[in-house]
C-alpha cells in the first residue's frame, strides 16, 4: 500500500511540474511576442489575457501529461493486469518487452522470467502429484484384485501360489516405494554426511552386485567389473544407494545378453564410479529430467520402476559435495559417472 501511495504522489508531482512548465512556456511565449510588437489574438483584451493563458497552459499541460503518462504508466498497467492473471493460475501470460526506459525494460524481462519459472514449477507439481498417485495406486489395485481372486473356491493350488506370489511381489514394491520416498524426504532436509567410518568401496560395490544377482542373471548380462581397491572415510550405508540404484537402473535398460561395464578408480582426491550399459540410450530432453522425482523417460519401453532411484543418487551425491554426469545418445547406451571427494579420516 505504501508503494502505491508513493507512486500516486510521484504522478501528482509530475503532473504539477508539467502544468507549471506548460504555464511558463505559454506565458514566456506570449511575453516574447508582445516584446516584439506582435499581438497574437488581438480580440483578447488585457482583462481576459490571464484567463486565456491559463486555458492554453491547461490544454498544453493535459496533452503533455497524457503523452508522458501513456509512456510511463502503460507498461506498469500491463504488468498489473498480467500479475492478476498469474494470481488466478494463468502462467502463460507475458508482457511485451523492449521498452525504451532501461529500468522498465528490465522489470518486464524479470516479470517474464518469473512467469516462465512459475509455469515450470506448476507443471512439475502437477506431474509429481499425478505420478505419485499412480505409483501408489497401481500396486494397491493389483493386491486387491488378486486377494479377491484368492477367495474363489475353484482355484487350483498352482493358481493360488501364483496369485499369492503376485501379492507378495506387489507388497514388496509398495514397501520399497514408501521407503524410497521417506529416505528421499529425509535427505532433502539433510545437508551434511554423518556417521563417517572407514570402509572398502570396492567391497560395497560387489555386495550391490550380489544383491542384484537375480536381475542380471535373468537377463544373461555379461558383467565387466573393473574395481580398484579403495578405502575411504564416509557413510557406507548412504553411498550404497548410489551403487545399487545406478547398477539396478543399468540392468533394467540393458538388452537381453548385453554387457554391463562397472568401474571404480581413484583420481587425485576423488573416487570415480561409473556404470555403462548397452541399452537404448537417452535423448537430450530425457537427460535434462532424468534426476527428477518420478520421471521415467520413455514410458513406451514398459520398464517397471518408481522414478526415484536416480533422484536419490543425485541428492546423495549433492550432500557428499560430488557430481554425477550422464553420457548418452539414442541407440548408444548410457553411462553415469559419479565423482565424490575423499574426506580425511
Short mmCIF file of C-alpha atoms in Angstrom, two decimals:
data_model
loop_
_atom_site.label_atom_id
_atom_site.label_comp_id
_atom_site.label_asym_id
_atom_site.label_seq_id
_atom_site.Cartn_x
_atom_site.Cartn_y
_atom_site.Cartn_z
CA UNK A 1 0.00 0.00 0.00
CA UNK A 2 2.90 2.34 0.81
CA UNK A 3 4.40 1.80 -2.64
CA UNK A 4 1.04 2.56 -4.29
CA UNK A 5 0.77 5.84 -2.38
CA UNK A 6 4.35 6.70 -3.31
CA UNK A 7 3.60 6.09 -6.99
CA UNK A 8 0.49 8.25 -6.83
CA UNK A 9 2.43 11.03 -5.09
CA UNK A 10 5.08 10.82 -7.77
CA UNK A 11 2.48 11.09 -10.52
CA UNK A 12 0.77 14.08 -8.82
CA UNK A 13 4.13 15.81 -8.51
CA UNK A 14 4.91 15.05 -12.14
CA UNK A 15 1.60 16.49 -13.31
CA UNK A 16 2.17 19.60 -11.20
CA UNK A 17 5.56 20.23 -12.78
CA UNK A 18 4.18 19.57 -16.24
CA UNK A 19 1.43 22.11 -15.68
CA UNK A 20 3.97 24.58 -14.29
CA UNK A 21 6.26 24.02 -17.25
CA UNK A 22 3.46 24.47 -19.75
CA UNK A 23 2.40 27.70 -18.00
CA UNK A 24 5.92 29.04 -18.16
CA UNK A 25 6.22 28.12 -21.83
CA UNK A 26 2.87 29.69 -22.67
CA UNK A 27 3.45 32.86 -20.64
CA UNK A 28 7.03 33.30 -21.85
CA UNK A 29 5.99 32.87 -25.48
CA UNK A 30 3.21 35.44 -25.09
CA UNK A 31 5.56 37.96 -23.41
CA UNK A 32 8.21 37.50 -26.11
CA UNK A 33 5.63 38.08 -28.83
CA UNK A 34 4.42 41.26 -27.10
CA UNK A 35 8.02 42.47 -26.71
CA UNK A 36 8.47 42.31 -30.48
CA UNK A 37 5.21 44.15 -31.00
CA UNK A 38 3.36 41.07 -32.15
CA UNK A 39 -0.09 40.87 -30.65
CA UNK A 40 -1.45 37.35 -31.03
CA UNK A 41 -5.16 37.00 -30.86
CA UNK A 42 -5.95 40.76 -30.89
CA UNK A 43 -9.51 40.02 -29.82
CA UNK A 44 -8.17 39.11 -26.36
CA UNK A 45 -8.32 42.07 -24.04
CA UNK A 46 -5.83 42.83 -21.30
CA UNK A 47 -8.51 41.87 -18.76
CA UNK A 48 -9.04 38.36 -20.19
CA UNK A 49 -5.40 37.71 -21.05
CA UNK A 50 -4.56 35.81 -17.75
CA UNK A 51 -7.61 33.59 -18.18
CA UNK A 52 -6.63 32.85 -21.76
CA UNK A 53 -3.07 31.99 -20.77
CA UNK A 54 -4.37 29.69 -18.04
CA UNK A 55 -6.61 27.86 -20.51
CA UNK A 56 -3.81 27.42 -23.05
CA UNK A 57 -1.45 26.22 -20.31
CA UNK A 58 -4.05 23.74 -19.06
CA UNK A 59 -4.58 22.32 -22.55
CA UNK A 60 -0.82 22.01 -23.17
CA UNK A 61 -0.25 20.52 -19.72
CA UNK A 62 -3.03 17.98 -20.19
CA UNK A 63 -1.68 16.87 -23.56
CA UNK A 64 1.85 16.57 -22.21
CA UNK A 65 0.59 14.64 -19.17
CA UNK A 66 -1.33 12.22 -21.39
CA UNK A 67 1.72 11.56 -23.57
CA UNK A 68 4.11 11.10 -20.65
CA UNK A 69 1.64 9.07 -18.61
CA UNK A 70 1.00 6.75 -21.53
CA UNK A 71 4.72 6.17 -21.91
CA UNK A 72 5.43 5.57 -18.23
CA UNK A 73 2.24 4.02 -16.91
CA UNK A 74 1.09 1.73 -19.74
CA UNK A 75 3.86 -0.85 -19.13
CA UNK A 76 3.06 -0.77 -15.42
CA UNK A 77 -0.65 -1.21 -16.12
CA UNK A 78 0.18 -4.17 -18.37
CA UNK A 79 2.22 -5.79 -15.61
CA UNK A 80 -0.54 -5.20 -13.05
CA UNK A 81 -3.03 -6.91 -15.37
CA UNK A 82 -0.60 -9.78 -16.03
CA UNK A 83 0.04 -10.18 -12.30
CA UNK A 84 -3.70 -10.58 -11.72
CA UNK A 85 -3.79 -13.34 -14.35
CA UNK A 86 -0.88 -15.14 -12.69
CA UNK A 87 -2.62 -14.91 -9.30
CA UNK A 88 -5.57 -16.72 -10.93
CA UNK A 89 -3.34 -19.56 -12.12
CA UNK A 90 -2.62 -18.46 -15.71
CA UNK A 91 1.17 -18.79 -16.00
CA UNK A 92 1.18 -18.40 -19.79
CA UNK A 93 0.77 -14.62 -19.63
CA UNK A 94 3.70 -12.47 -20.79
CA UNK A 95 4.23 -8.70 -21.04
CA UNK A 96 5.69 -7.03 -24.10
CA UNK A 97 9.38 -6.25 -23.72
CA UNK A 98 11.54 -3.66 -25.47
CA UNK A 99 10.61 -0.51 -23.53
CA UNK A 100 12.92 2.44 -24.21
CA UNK A 101 13.33 3.03 -20.47
CA UNK A 102 16.01 0.64 -19.23
CA UNK A 103 14.55 0.15 -15.75
CA UNK A 104 11.07 -0.69 -17.05
CA UNK A 105 12.52 -2.97 -19.72
CA UNK A 106 14.50 -4.83 -17.05
CA UNK A 107 11.34 -5.10 -14.94
CA UNK A 108 9.44 -6.56 -17.91
CA UNK A 109 12.17 -9.14 -18.59
CA UNK A 110 12.28 -10.12 -14.92
CA UNK A 111 8.49 -10.47 -14.87
CA UNK A 112 8.51 -12.76 -17.92
CA UNK A 113 11.33 -14.86 -16.42
CA UNK A 114 9.34 -15.18 -13.21
CA UNK A 115 6.21 -16.24 -15.11
CA UNK A 116 8.20 -18.88 -17.03
CA UNK A 117 9.72 -20.27 -13.84
CA UNK A 118 6.34 -20.36 -12.07
CA UNK A 119 4.86 -22.19 -15.04
CA UNK A 120 7.62 -24.81 -14.89
CA UNK A 121 7.15 -25.29 -11.15
CA UNK A 122 3.41 -25.68 -11.54
CA UNK A 123 3.85 -28.21 -14.34
CA UNK A 124 6.33 -30.19 -12.23
CA UNK A 125 3.96 -30.08 -9.24
CA UNK A 126 1.08 -31.46 -11.29
CA UNK A 127 3.27 -34.19 -12.79
CA UNK A 128 4.60 -35.08 -9.35
CA UNK A 129 1.11 -35.45 -7.87
CA UNK A 130 -0.16 -37.47 -10.85
CA UNK A 131 2.85 -39.81 -10.88
CA UNK A 132 2.86 -40.13 -7.09
CA UNK A 133 -0.80 -41.16 -7.10
CA UNK A 134 -0.26 -43.57 -9.98
CA UNK A 135 2.76 -45.28 -8.43
CA UNK A 136 0.89 -45.92 -5.19
CA UNK A 137 -2.43 -46.84 -6.77
CA UNK A 138 -1.06 -49.45 -9.20
CA UNK A 139 0.26 -51.99 -6.64
CA UNK A 140 -2.71 -51.41 -4.32
CA UNK A 141 -5.18 -52.21 -7.11
CA UNK A 142 -3.14 -55.28 -8.04
CA UNK A 143 -3.04 -56.54 -4.44
CA UNK A 144 -6.77 -56.01 -4.01
CA UNK A 145 -7.62 -57.76 -7.28
CA UNK A 146 -5.55 -60.90 -6.65
CA UNK A 147 -6.63 -61.04 -2.99
CA UNK A 148 -10.22 -61.24 -4.21
CA UNK A 149 -9.24 -63.95 -6.67
CA UNK A 150 -7.82 -66.00 -3.79
CA UNK A 151 -11.30 -66.05 -2.22
CA UNK A 152 -12.59 -68.16 -5.08
CA UNK A 153 -13.03 -71.84 -4.23
CA UNK A 154 -12.44 -73.15 -7.75
CA UNK A 155 -8.76 -72.17 -7.89
CA UNK A 156 -6.07 -74.77 -8.33
CA UNK A 157 -3.09 -74.94 -6.00
CA UNK A 158 -0.87 -73.62 -8.78
CA UNK A 159 -3.15 -70.59 -9.29
CA UNK A 160 -3.22 -69.87 -5.58
CA UNK A 161 0.59 -69.95 -5.42
CA UNK A 162 0.79 -67.68 -8.47
CA UNK A 163 -1.66 -65.13 -7.07
CA UNK A 164 -0.04 -65.21 -3.64
CA UNK A 165 3.33 -64.61 -5.28
CA UNK A 166 1.98 -61.60 -7.17
CA UNK A 167 0.52 -60.17 -3.95
CA UNK A 168 3.86 -60.63 -2.18
CA UNK A 169 5.72 -59.03 -5.09
CA UNK A 170 3.39 -56.04 -5.24
CA UNK A 171 3.55 -55.67 -1.45
CA UNK A 172 7.34 -55.53 -1.66
CA UNK A 173 7.06 -52.98 -4.44
CA UNK A 174 4.76 -50.81 -2.32
CA UNK A 175 7.04 -51.12 0.71
CA UNK A 176 10.11 -50.21 -1.35
CA UNK A 177 8.31 -47.22 -2.84
CA UNK A 178 7.32 -45.96 0.61
CA UNK A 179 10.87 -46.49 1.90
CA UNK A 180 12.36 -44.62 -1.06
CA UNK A 181 10.01 -41.68 -0.60
CA UNK A 182 10.75 -41.50 3.13
CA UNK A 183 14.51 -41.68 2.50
CA UNK A 184 14.39 -39.03 -0.21
CA UNK A 185 12.30 -36.75 2.04
CA UNK A 186 14.85 -37.21 4.82
CA UNK A 187 17.80 -36.50 2.54
CA UNK A 188 16.17 -33.36 1.14
CA UNK A 189 16.40 -31.90 4.66
CA UNK A 190 19.97 -33.11 5.19
CA UNK A 191 23.00 -31.11 4.08
CA UNK A 192 25.95 -32.95 5.63
CA UNK A 193 27.09 -36.57 5.79
CA UNK A 194 27.08 -38.07 9.27
CA UNK A 195 28.38 -41.36 10.76
CA UNK A 196 31.54 -41.45 8.67
CA UNK A 197 33.60 -44.62 9.06
CA UNK A 198 36.46 -46.15 7.01
CA UNK A 199 35.24 -48.81 4.57
CA UNK A 200 36.24 -50.56 1.34
CA UNK A 201 34.29 -49.05 -1.54
CA UNK A 202 35.03 -51.92 -3.94
CA UNK A 203 33.62 -54.42 -1.43
CA UNK A 204 30.41 -52.42 -1.11
CA UNK A 205 30.02 -52.33 -4.89
CA UNK A 206 30.48 -56.13 -5.02
CA UNK A 207 27.79 -56.53 -2.34
CA UNK A 208 25.43 -54.48 -4.50
CA UNK A 209 26.15 -56.75 -7.46
CA UNK A 210 25.35 -59.82 -5.35
CA UNK A 211 22.08 -58.29 -4.14
CA UNK A 212 21.11 -57.66 -7.77
CA UNK A 213 22.26 -61.08 -9.00
CA UNK A 214 18.72 -62.29 -9.66
CA UNK A 215 18.09 -59.34 -12.01
CA UNK A 216 21.29 -59.54 -14.08
CA UNK A 217 21.33 -63.33 -14.34
CA UNK A 218 17.70 -63.34 -15.55
CA UNK A 219 18.76 -61.12 -18.46
CA UNK A 220 22.01 -63.06 -19.02
CA UNK A 221 24.00 -59.85 -18.70
CA UNK A 222 27.76 -60.09 -19.08
CA UNK A 223 29.24 -58.12 -16.15
CA UNK A 224 32.55 -56.38 -16.75
CA UNK A 225 33.65 -55.02 -13.34
CA UNK A 226 36.94 -53.14 -13.00
CA UNK A 227 37.13 -52.19 -9.34
CA UNK A 228 40.22 -50.66 -7.81
CA UNK A 229 40.78 -51.44 -4.13
CA UNK A 230 39.83 -48.18 -2.40
CA UNK A 231 39.26 -47.39 1.27
CA UNK A 232 37.59 -44.10 2.20
CA UNK A 233 36.15 -42.47 5.29
CA UNK A 234 32.45 -41.95 4.61
CA UNK A 235 28.94 -43.25 5.28
CA UNK A 236 28.89 -46.68 3.64
CA UNK A 237 25.13 -47.19 4.10
CA UNK A 238 24.33 -43.87 2.45
CA UNK A 239 26.66 -44.41 -0.52
CA UNK A 240 25.29 -47.92 -1.05
CA UNK A 241 22.16 -46.31 -2.51
CA UNK A 242 24.36 -44.81 -5.25
CA UNK A 243 25.95 -48.11 -6.32
CA UNK A 244 22.71 -50.10 -6.07
CA UNK A 245 20.47 -47.64 -7.89
CA UNK A 246 22.89 -46.94 -10.75
CA UNK A 247 23.64 -50.63 -11.29
CA UNK A 248 19.94 -51.55 -10.98
CA UNK A 249 19.00 -48.84 -13.45
CA UNK A 250 21.61 -50.06 -15.93
CA UNK A 251 20.37 -53.65 -15.60
CA UNK A 252 16.79 -52.54 -16.21
CA UNK A 253 17.67 -50.87 -19.50
CA UNK A 254 20.24 -53.41 -20.70
CA UNK A 255 19.16 -55.71 -23.53
CA UNK A 256 18.97 -59.47 -23.07
CA UNK A 257 22.54 -60.84 -23.20
CA UNK A 258 24.09 -57.36 -23.17
CA UNK A 259 27.20 -56.24 -21.34
CA UNK A 260 27.48 -54.01 -18.30
CA UNK A 261 30.71 -52.13 -17.55
CA UNK A 262 31.30 -51.06 -13.94
CA UNK A 263 34.46 -49.21 -12.95
CA UNK A 264 35.84 -47.79 -9.72
CA UNK A 265 39.06 -45.83 -9.53
CA UNK A 266 40.79 -43.07 -7.63
CA UNK A 267 41.66 -39.83 -9.44
CA UNK A 268 43.58 -37.40 -7.26
CA UNK A 269 41.46 -36.72 -4.20
CA UNK A 270 38.29 -38.10 -5.77
CA UNK A 271 36.80 -41.55 -6.20
CA UNK A 272 35.20 -42.09 -9.59
CA UNK A 273 32.44 -44.67 -10.03
CA UNK A 274 30.89 -45.30 -13.45
CA UNK A 275 28.28 -47.64 -14.89
CA UNK A 276 27.86 -48.07 -18.65
CA UNK A 277 25.15 -50.14 -20.32
CA UNK A 278 24.26 -51.08 -23.90
CA UNK A 279 20.64 -50.02 -23.63
CA UNK A 280 18.52 -47.71 -25.81
CA UNK A 281 20.25 -44.55 -24.58
CA UNK A 282 18.61 -41.19 -23.92
CA UNK A 283 17.95 -38.05 -25.91
CA UNK A 284 18.86 -34.60 -24.56
CA UNK A 285 15.37 -33.89 -23.21
CA UNK A 286 15.35 -37.10 -21.17
CA UNK A 287 18.81 -36.33 -19.81
CA UNK A 288 17.56 -32.96 -18.55
CA UNK A 289 14.85 -34.58 -16.39
CA UNK A 290 16.27 -37.99 -15.58
CA UNK A 291 17.07 -36.95 -11.98
CA UNK A 292 13.57 -35.55 -11.35
CA UNK A 293 11.37 -37.43 -8.90
CA UNK A 294 9.01 -39.92 -10.58
CA UNK A 295 10.44 -39.18 -14.02
CA UNK A 296 10.75 -42.41 -16.03
CA UNK A 297 11.66 -41.20 -19.51
CA UNK A 298 10.06 -43.04 -22.40
CA UNK A 299 7.13 -44.98 -20.98
CA UNK A 300 6.83 -46.96 -24.22
CA UNK A 301 9.60 -49.30 -23.08
CA UNK A 302 7.31 -50.60 -20.33
CA UNK A 303 10.06 -50.68 -17.71
CA UNK A 304 8.98 -51.12 -14.09
CA UNK A 305 10.20 -48.51 -11.66
CA UNK A 306 9.28 -45.62 -9.45
CA UNK A 307 11.40 -42.84 -10.93
CA UNK A 308 13.03 -42.31 -7.52
CA UNK A 309 16.34 -44.16 -7.81
CA UNK A 310 18.19 -41.52 -9.82
CA UNK A 311 16.64 -38.73 -7.74
CA UNK A 312 18.13 -40.44 -4.66
CA UNK A 313 21.50 -40.75 -6.39
CA UNK A 314 21.53 -37.07 -7.28
CA UNK A 315 20.62 -35.97 -3.76
CA UNK A 316 23.20 -38.19 -2.06
CA UNK A 317 25.94 -37.06 -4.45
CA UNK A 318 25.00 -33.44 -3.76
CA UNK A 319 25.18 -33.99 0.02
CA UNK A 320 28.63 -35.55 -0.46
CA UNK A 321 29.75 -32.44 -2.43
CA UNK A 322 30.24 -34.60 -5.51
CA UNK A 323 28.97 -34.62 -9.09
CA UNK A 324 27.11 -37.03 -11.34
CA UNK A 325 27.30 -36.80 -15.14
CA UNK A 326 25.49 -38.56 -17.98
CA UNK A 327 26.99 -39.60 -21.29
CA UNK A 328 24.31 -40.94 -23.58
CA UNK A 329 22.72 -40.77 -27.01
CA UNK A 330 19.77 -42.62 -28.60
CA UNK A 331 20.80 -46.13 -29.59
CA UNK A 332 24.25 -45.85 -27.97
CA UNK A 333 23.64 -46.84 -24.37
CA UNK A 334 24.13 -44.69 -21.28
CA UNK A 335 26.97 -44.07 -18.85
CA UNK A 336 26.63 -42.49 -15.40
CA UNK A 337 29.81 -41.14 -13.84
CA UNK A 338 29.88 -40.22 -10.14
CA UNK A 339 32.74 -38.26 -8.58
CA UNK A 340 32.93 -37.98 -4.79
CA UNK A 341 35.73 -36.14 -2.99
CA UNK A 342 37.60 -38.13 -0.34
CA UNK A 343 37.32 -36.88 3.23
CA UNK A 344 40.30 -37.26 5.54
CA UNK A 345 39.70 -39.71 8.36
#
